[in-house]
mmCIF file with all atom_site columns, C-alpha atoms in Angstrom:
data_model
loop_
_atom_site.group_PDB
_atom_site.id
_atom_site.type_symbol
_atom_site.label_atom_id
_atom_site.label_alt_id
_atom_site.label_comp_id
_atom_site.label_asym_id
_atom_site.label_entity_id
_atom_site.label_seq_id
_atom_site.pdbx_PDB_ins_code
_atom_site.Cartn_x
_atom_site.Cartn_y
_atom_site.Cartn_z
_atom_site.occupancy
_atom_site.B_iso_or_equiv
_atom_site.pdbx_formal_charge
_atom_site.auth_seq_id
_atom_site.auth_comp_id
_atom_site.auth_asym_id
_atom_site.auth_atom_id
_atom_site.pdbx_PDB_model_num
ATOM 1   C CA . UNK A 1 1   ? 0.000    0.000  0.000  1.00 53.00 ? 30  UNK A CA 1
ATOM 2   C CA . UNK A 1 2   ? 1.531    3.271  -1.111 1.00 60.00 ? 31  UNK A CA 1
ATOM 3   C CA . UNK A 1 3   ? 0.388    6.250  1.028  1.00 59.00 ? 32  UNK A CA 1
ATOM 4   C CA . UNK A 1 4   ? 1.613    9.847  0.843  1.00 61.00 ? 33  UNK A CA 1
ATOM 5   C CA . UNK A 1 5   ? 1.511    11.384 4.354  1.00 58.00 ? 34  UNK A CA 1
ATOM 6   C CA . UNK A 1 6   ? 3.301    14.719 3.623  1.00 63.00 ? 35  UNK A CA 1
ATOM 7   C CA . UNK A 1 7   ? 5.914    13.950 6.264  1.00 60.00 ? 36  UNK A CA 1
ATOM 8   C CA . UNK A 1 8   ? 9.532    13.010 5.889  1.00 61.00 ? 37  UNK A CA 1
ATOM 9   C CA . UNK A 1 9   ? 9.746    9.247  5.569  1.00 61.00 ? 38  UNK A CA 1
ATOM 10  C CA . UNK A 1 10  ? 13.251   8.903  6.874  1.00 65.00 ? 39  UNK A CA 1
ATOM 11  C CA . UNK A 1 11  ? 13.025   7.601  10.427 1.00 64.00 ? 40  UNK A CA 1
ATOM 12  C CA . UNK A 1 12  ? 9.248    7.977  10.640 1.00 62.00 ? 41  UNK A CA 1
ATOM 13  C CA . UNK A 1 13  ? 7.753    5.238  12.796 1.00 61.00 ? 42  UNK A CA 1
ATOM 14  C CA . UNK A 1 14  ? 4.085    6.288  12.746 1.00 70.00 ? 43  UNK A CA 1
ATOM 15  C CA . UNK A 1 15  ? 1.164    4.146  11.828 1.00 74.00 ? 44  UNK A CA 1
ATOM 16  C CA . UNK A 1 16  ? -1.937   4.560  9.813  1.00 71.00 ? 45  UNK A CA 1
ATOM 17  C CA . UNK A 1 17  ? -5.162   3.068  11.190 1.00 74.00 ? 46  UNK A CA 1
ATOM 18  C CA . UNK A 1 18  ? -7.940   2.262  8.774  1.00 71.00 ? 47  UNK A CA 1
ATOM 19  C CA . UNK A 1 19  ? -11.406  2.139  10.322 1.00 66.00 ? 48  UNK A CA 1
ATOM 20  C CA . UNK A 1 20  ? -13.989  -0.005 8.673  1.00 68.00 ? 49  UNK A CA 1
ATOM 21  C CA . UNK A 1 21  ? -17.726  0.157  8.983  1.00 64.00 ? 50  UNK A CA 1
ATOM 22  C CA . UNK A 1 22  ? -20.412  2.700  8.296  1.00 64.00 ? 51  UNK A CA 1
ATOM 23  C CA . UNK A 1 23  ? -19.305  6.278  8.030  1.00 64.00 ? 52  UNK A CA 1
ATOM 24  C CA . UNK A 1 24  ? -21.149  9.520  7.799  1.00 65.00 ? 53  UNK A CA 1
ATOM 25  C CA . UNK A 1 25  ? -24.528  10.299 9.278  1.00 75.00 ? 54  UNK A CA 1
ATOM 26  C CA . UNK A 1 26  ? -26.386  7.841  11.395 1.00 83.00 ? 55  UNK A CA 1
ATOM 27  C CA . UNK A 1 27  ? -29.995  7.253  10.452 1.00 88.00 ? 56  UNK A CA 1
ATOM 28  C CA . UNK A 1 28  ? -32.206  6.867  13.526 1.00 90.00 ? 57  UNK A CA 1
ATOM 29  C CA . UNK A 1 29  ? -35.875  6.007  13.591 1.00 91.00 ? 58  UNK A CA 1
ATOM 30  C CA . UNK A 1 30  ? -38.372  8.361  15.215 1.00 91.00 ? 59  UNK A CA 1
ATOM 31  C CA . UNK A 1 31  ? -38.958  5.779  17.961 1.00 89.00 ? 60  UNK A CA 1
ATOM 32  C CA . UNK A 1 32  ? -35.226  5.571  18.719 1.00 92.00 ? 61  UNK A CA 1
ATOM 33  C CA . UNK A 1 33  ? -34.944  9.361  18.892 1.00 93.00 ? 62  UNK A CA 1
ATOM 34  C CA . UNK A 1 34  ? -37.939  9.517  21.239 1.00 92.00 ? 63  UNK A CA 1
ATOM 35  C CA . UNK A 1 35  ? -36.493  6.734  23.412 1.00 91.00 ? 64  UNK A CA 1
ATOM 36  C CA . UNK A 1 36  ? -33.128  8.526  23.729 1.00 93.00 ? 65  UNK A CA 1
ATOM 37  C CA . UNK A 1 37  ? -34.855  11.845 24.498 1.00 92.00 ? 66  UNK A CA 1
ATOM 38  C CA . UNK A 1 38  ? -37.022  10.171 27.158 1.00 89.00 ? 67  UNK A CA 1
ATOM 39  C CA . UNK A 1 39  ? -33.939  8.533  28.683 1.00 90.00 ? 68  UNK A CA 1
ATOM 40  C CA . UNK A 1 40  ? -32.315  11.975 28.975 1.00 91.00 ? 69  UNK A CA 1
ATOM 41  C CA . UNK A 1 41  ? -35.361  13.279 30.858 1.00 88.00 ? 70  UNK A CA 1
ATOM 42  C CA . UNK A 1 42  ? -34.999  10.762 33.695 1.00 87.00 ? 71  UNK A CA 1
ATOM 43  C CA . UNK A 1 43  ? -34.097  12.302 37.092 1.00 87.00 ? 72  UNK A CA 1
ATOM 44  C CA . UNK A 1 44  ? -30.366  12.552 37.777 1.00 91.00 ? 73  UNK A CA 1
ATOM 45  C CA . UNK A 1 45  ? -29.333  11.773 34.180 1.00 92.00 ? 74  UNK A CA 1
ATOM 46  C CA . UNK A 1 46  ? -26.951  14.081 32.295 1.00 94.00 ? 75  UNK A CA 1
ATOM 47  C CA . UNK A 1 47  ? -27.738  14.830 28.656 1.00 95.00 ? 76  UNK A CA 1
ATOM 48  C CA . UNK A 1 48  ? -24.055  14.628 27.680 1.00 95.00 ? 77  UNK A CA 1
ATOM 49  C CA . UNK A 1 49  ? -23.752  11.117 29.180 1.00 95.00 ? 78  UNK A CA 1
ATOM 50  C CA . UNK A 1 50  ? -26.834  9.908  27.298 1.00 95.00 ? 79  UNK A CA 1
ATOM 51  C CA . UNK A 1 51  ? -25.534  11.452 24.071 1.00 95.00 ? 80  UNK A CA 1
ATOM 52  C CA . UNK A 1 52  ? -22.132  9.739  24.463 1.00 94.00 ? 81  UNK A CA 1
ATOM 53  C CA . UNK A 1 53  ? -23.800  6.422  25.263 1.00 94.00 ? 82  UNK A CA 1
ATOM 54  C CA . UNK A 1 54  ? -25.795  6.520  22.023 1.00 93.00 ? 83  UNK A CA 1
ATOM 55  C CA . UNK A 1 55  ? -23.154  8.109  19.789 1.00 91.00 ? 84  UNK A CA 1
ATOM 56  C CA . UNK A 1 56  ? -25.005  11.399 19.364 1.00 93.00 ? 85  UNK A CA 1
ATOM 57  C CA . UNK A 1 57  ? -24.239  14.989 20.237 1.00 93.00 ? 86  UNK A CA 1
ATOM 58  C CA . UNK A 1 58  ? -25.939  16.628 23.172 1.00 93.00 ? 87  UNK A CA 1
ATOM 59  C CA . UNK A 1 59  ? -27.426  19.216 20.791 1.00 95.00 ? 88  UNK A CA 1
ATOM 60  C CA . UNK A 1 60  ? -29.175  16.415 18.920 1.00 95.00 ? 89  UNK A CA 1
ATOM 61  C CA . UNK A 1 61  ? -30.574  15.105 22.218 1.00 95.00 ? 90  UNK A CA 1
ATOM 62  C CA . UNK A 1 62  ? -31.744  18.607 23.186 1.00 96.00 ? 91  UNK A CA 1
ATOM 63  C CA . UNK A 1 63  ? -33.455  18.903 19.786 1.00 96.00 ? 92  UNK A CA 1
ATOM 64  C CA . UNK A 1 64  ? -35.160  15.521 20.239 1.00 95.00 ? 93  UNK A CA 1
ATOM 65  C CA . UNK A 1 65  ? -36.313  16.536 23.730 1.00 94.00 ? 94  UNK A CA 1
ATOM 66  C CA . UNK A 1 66  ? -37.843  19.725 22.302 1.00 94.00 ? 95  UNK A CA 1
ATOM 67  C CA . UNK A 1 67  ? -39.580  17.757 19.551 1.00 94.00 ? 96  UNK A CA 1
ATOM 68  C CA . UNK A 1 68  ? -40.833  15.253 22.142 1.00 90.00 ? 97  UNK A CA 1
ATOM 69  C CA . UNK A 1 69  ? -42.346  18.070 24.238 1.00 88.00 ? 98  UNK A CA 1
ATOM 70  C CA . UNK A 1 70  ? -43.985  19.597 21.156 1.00 91.00 ? 99  UNK A CA 1
ATOM 71  C CA . UNK A 1 71  ? -45.511  16.267 20.167 1.00 87.00 ? 100 UNK A CA 1
ATOM 72  C CA . UNK A 1 72  ? -43.426  15.860 17.011 1.00 91.00 ? 101 UNK A CA 1
ATOM 73  C CA . UNK A 1 73  ? -41.892  12.669 18.434 1.00 88.00 ? 102 UNK A CA 1
ATOM 74  C CA . UNK A 1 74  ? -44.036  9.996  20.056 1.00 85.00 ? 103 UNK A CA 1
ATOM 75  C CA . UNK A 1 75  ? -42.859  7.629  22.758 1.00 78.00 ? 104 UNK A CA 1
ATOM 76  C CA . UNK A 1 76  ? -43.157  3.924  22.027 1.00 68.00 ? 105 UNK A CA 1
ATOM 77  C CA . UNK A 1 77  ? -45.935  2.218  23.998 1.00 69.00 ? 106 UNK A CA 1
ATOM 78  C CA . UNK A 1 78  ? -43.384  0.404  26.159 1.00 67.00 ? 107 UNK A CA 1
ATOM 79  C CA . UNK A 1 79  ? -42.106  3.782  27.442 1.00 67.00 ? 108 UNK A CA 1
ATOM 80  C CA . UNK A 1 80  ? -45.435  5.596  27.699 1.00 61.00 ? 109 UNK A CA 1
ATOM 81  C CA . UNK A 1 81  ? -46.033  7.054  31.157 1.00 63.00 ? 110 UNK A CA 1
ATOM 82  C CA . UNK A 1 82  ? -47.938  4.776  33.491 1.00 60.00 ? 111 UNK A CA 1
ATOM 83  C CA . UNK A 1 83  ? -49.845  5.703  36.604 1.00 62.00 ? 112 UNK A CA 1
ATOM 84  C CA . UNK A 1 84  ? -49.825  3.799  39.847 1.00 63.00 ? 113 UNK A CA 1
ATOM 85  C CA . UNK A 1 85  ? -53.097  2.652  41.325 1.00 64.00 ? 114 UNK A CA 1
ATOM 86  C CA . UNK A 1 86  ? -54.317  4.843  44.193 1.00 62.00 ? 115 UNK A CA 1
ATOM 87  C CA . UNK A 1 87  ? -54.654  2.947  47.461 1.00 65.00 ? 116 UNK A CA 1
ATOM 88  C CA . UNK A 1 88  ? -56.295  4.492  50.540 1.00 65.00 ? 117 UNK A CA 1
ATOM 89  C CA . UNK A 1 89  ? -55.790  3.062  53.992 1.00 67.00 ? 118 UNK A CA 1
ATOM 90  C CA . UNK A 1 90  ? -59.124  3.408  55.812 1.00 65.00 ? 119 UNK A CA 1
ATOM 91  C CA . UNK A 1 91  ? -57.643  2.605  59.224 1.00 65.00 ? 120 UNK A CA 1
ATOM 92  C CA . UNK A 1 92  ? -55.879  5.997  59.481 1.00 60.00 ? 121 UNK A CA 1
ATOM 93  C CA . UNK A 1 93  ? -58.984  8.009  58.561 1.00 56.00 ? 122 UNK A CA 1
ATOM 94  C CA . UNK A 1 94  ? -61.326  8.711  61.472 1.00 63.00 ? 123 UNK A CA 1
ATOM 95  C CA . UNK A 1 95  ? -64.670  7.084  60.871 1.00 63.00 ? 124 UNK A CA 1
ATOM 96  C CA . UNK A 1 96  ? -67.560  9.521  60.522 1.00 62.00 ? 125 UNK A CA 1
ATOM 97  C CA . UNK A 1 97  ? -70.912  8.614  61.838 1.00 60.00 ? 126 UNK A CA 1
ATOM 98  C CA . UNK A 1 98  ? -72.892  7.636  58.812 1.00 58.00 ? 127 UNK A CA 1
ATOM 99  C CA . UNK A 1 99  ? -76.399  9.002  58.490 1.00 61.00 ? 128 UNK A CA 1
ATOM 100 C CA . UNK A 1 100 ? -78.842  6.351  57.445 1.00 56.00 ? 129 UNK A CA 1
ATOM 101 C CA . UNK A 1 101 ? -80.281  6.799  53.998 1.00 57.00 ? 130 UNK A CA 1
ATOM 102 C CA . UNK A 1 102 ? -83.746  8.239  53.728 1.00 54.00 ? 131 UNK A CA 1
ATOM 103 C CA . UNK A 1 103 ? -85.188  4.902  52.685 1.00 62.00 ? 132 UNK A CA 1
ATOM 104 C CA . UNK A 1 104 ? -83.977  3.160  55.877 1.00 67.00 ? 133 UNK A CA 1
ATOM 105 C CA . UNK A 1 105 ? -86.778  2.655  58.388 1.00 74.00 ? 134 UNK A CA 1
ATOM 106 C CA . UNK A 1 106 ? -86.199  4.243  61.802 1.00 73.00 ? 135 UNK A CA 1
ATOM 107 C CA . UNK A 1 107 ? -87.450  2.811  65.080 1.00 78.00 ? 136 UNK A CA 1
ATOM 108 C CA . UNK A 1 108 ? -89.703  5.310  66.817 1.00 75.00 ? 137 UNK A CA 1
ATOM 109 C CA . UNK A 1 109 ? -91.146  5.343  70.333 1.00 77.00 ? 138 UNK A CA 1
ATOM 110 C CA . UNK A 1 110 ? -93.971  7.798  71.044 1.00 72.00 ? 139 UNK A CA 1
ATOM 111 C CA . UNK A 1 111 ? -95.018  8.293  74.659 1.00 72.00 ? 140 UNK A CA 1
ATOM 112 C CA . UNK A 1 112 ? -98.302  10.074 75.491 1.00 68.00 ? 141 UNK A CA 1
ATOM 113 C CA . UNK A 1 113 ? -99.162  9.978  79.212 1.00 70.00 ? 142 UNK A CA 1
ATOM 114 C CA . UNK A 1 114 ? -99.155  6.269  80.081 1.00 74.00 ? 143 UNK A CA 1
ATOM 115 C CA . UNK A 1 115 ? -99.446  5.079  76.463 1.00 74.00 ? 144 UNK A CA 1
ATOM 116 C CA . UNK A 1 116 ? -96.314  3.983  74.478 1.00 75.00 ? 145 UNK A CA 1
ATOM 117 C CA . UNK A 1 117 ? -96.323  3.428  70.718 1.00 74.00 ? 146 UNK A CA 1
ATOM 118 C CA . UNK A 1 118 ? -93.315  1.664  69.141 1.00 80.00 ? 147 UNK A CA 1
ATOM 119 C CA . UNK A 1 119 ? -93.060  1.432  65.352 1.00 78.00 ? 148 UNK A CA 1
ATOM 120 C CA . UNK A 1 120 ? -90.724  1.604  62.364 1.00 81.00 ? 149 UNK A CA 1
ATOM 121 C CA . UNK A 1 121 ? -91.184  4.621  60.088 1.00 77.00 ? 150 UNK A CA 1
ATOM 122 C CA . UNK A 1 122 ? -89.489  5.718  56.900 1.00 78.00 ? 151 UNK A CA 1
ATOM 123 C CA . UNK A 1 123 ? -87.174  8.650  57.717 1.00 72.00 ? 152 UNK A CA 1
ATOM 124 C CA . UNK A 1 124 ? -88.723  10.958 55.149 1.00 75.00 ? 153 UNK A CA 1
ATOM 125 C CA . UNK A 1 125 ? -92.193  10.304 56.542 1.00 77.00 ? 154 UNK A CA 1
ATOM 126 C CA . UNK A 1 126 ? -90.878  10.722 60.099 1.00 73.00 ? 155 UNK A CA 1
ATOM 127 C CA . UNK A 1 127 ? -89.471  14.177 59.323 1.00 75.00 ? 156 UNK A CA 1
ATOM 128 C CA . UNK A 1 128 ? -92.831  15.199 57.841 1.00 78.00 ? 157 UNK A CA 1
ATOM 129 C CA . UNK A 1 129 ? -94.639  13.946 60.969 1.00 74.00 ? 158 UNK A CA 1
ATOM 130 C CA . UNK A 1 130 ? -92.261  15.813 63.286 1.00 75.00 ? 159 UNK A CA 1
ATOM 131 C CA . UNK A 1 131 ? -92.755  19.067 61.341 1.00 79.00 ? 160 UNK A CA 1
ATOM 132 C CA . UNK A 1 132 ? -96.551  18.634 61.489 1.00 79.00 ? 161 UNK A CA 1
ATOM 133 C CA . UNK A 1 133 ? -96.505  17.941 65.253 1.00 74.00 ? 162 UNK A CA 1
ATOM 134 C CA . UNK A 1 134 ? -94.269  20.985 65.898 1.00 76.00 ? 163 UNK A CA 1
ATOM 135 C CA . UNK A 1 135 ? -96.579  23.155 63.840 1.00 79.00 ? 164 UNK A CA 1
ATOM 136 C CA . UNK A 1 136 ? -99.662  21.921 65.771 1.00 74.00 ? 165 UNK A CA 1
ATOM 137 C CA . UNK A 1 137 ? -97.874  22.403 69.095 1.00 70.00 ? 166 UNK A CA 1
ATOM 138 C CA . UNK A 1 138 ? -96.921  25.980 68.155 1.00 71.00 ? 167 UNK A CA 1
ATOM 139 C CA . UNK A 1 139 ? -100.536 26.700 67.142 1.00 70.00 ? 168 UNK A CA 1
ATOM 140 C CA . UNK A 1 140 ? -101.829 25.231 70.421 1.00 62.00 ? 169 UNK A CA 1
ATOM 141 C CA . UNK A 1 141 ? -99.460  27.407 72.472 1.00 58.00 ? 170 UNK A CA 1
ATOM 142 C CA . UNK A 1 142 ? -100.641 30.520 70.641 1.00 58.00 ? 171 UNK A CA 1
ATOM 143 C CA . UNK A 1 143 ? -104.259 29.654 71.351 1.00 52.00 ? 172 UNK A CA 1
ATOM 144 C CA . UNK A 1 144 ? -103.716 29.353 75.117 1.00 50.00 ? 173 UNK A CA 1
#
């Protein structure tokens, strides 16, 4: 192999290394760009380290991050954000006294002189009865 290196050849002990493989620009898919950009967004990760790892420049990674934020790059489904299921521990929450629903019958005891009436009444009907009795009692007091 005859190579002209523009250096004096007498006593020169240098070497010439020939690299094989693809040269020039690297062609990356949109998914790969999005994956690298997402990796650079992880907490505690340096953009320069991610760029070196993937053989890119940090400016390329910054550009891919911008495009990811703008929606021009889409994350693959395997990297899409996931949400954890919400779990609530009921033991730490003080229990409130539950009001019975209006359709639940209430046990009522009505005492008039020596007579006692015990029955179960729907709560809505009971509230109507109590309002009617209060109204009658107020009218009776006004009459006396």
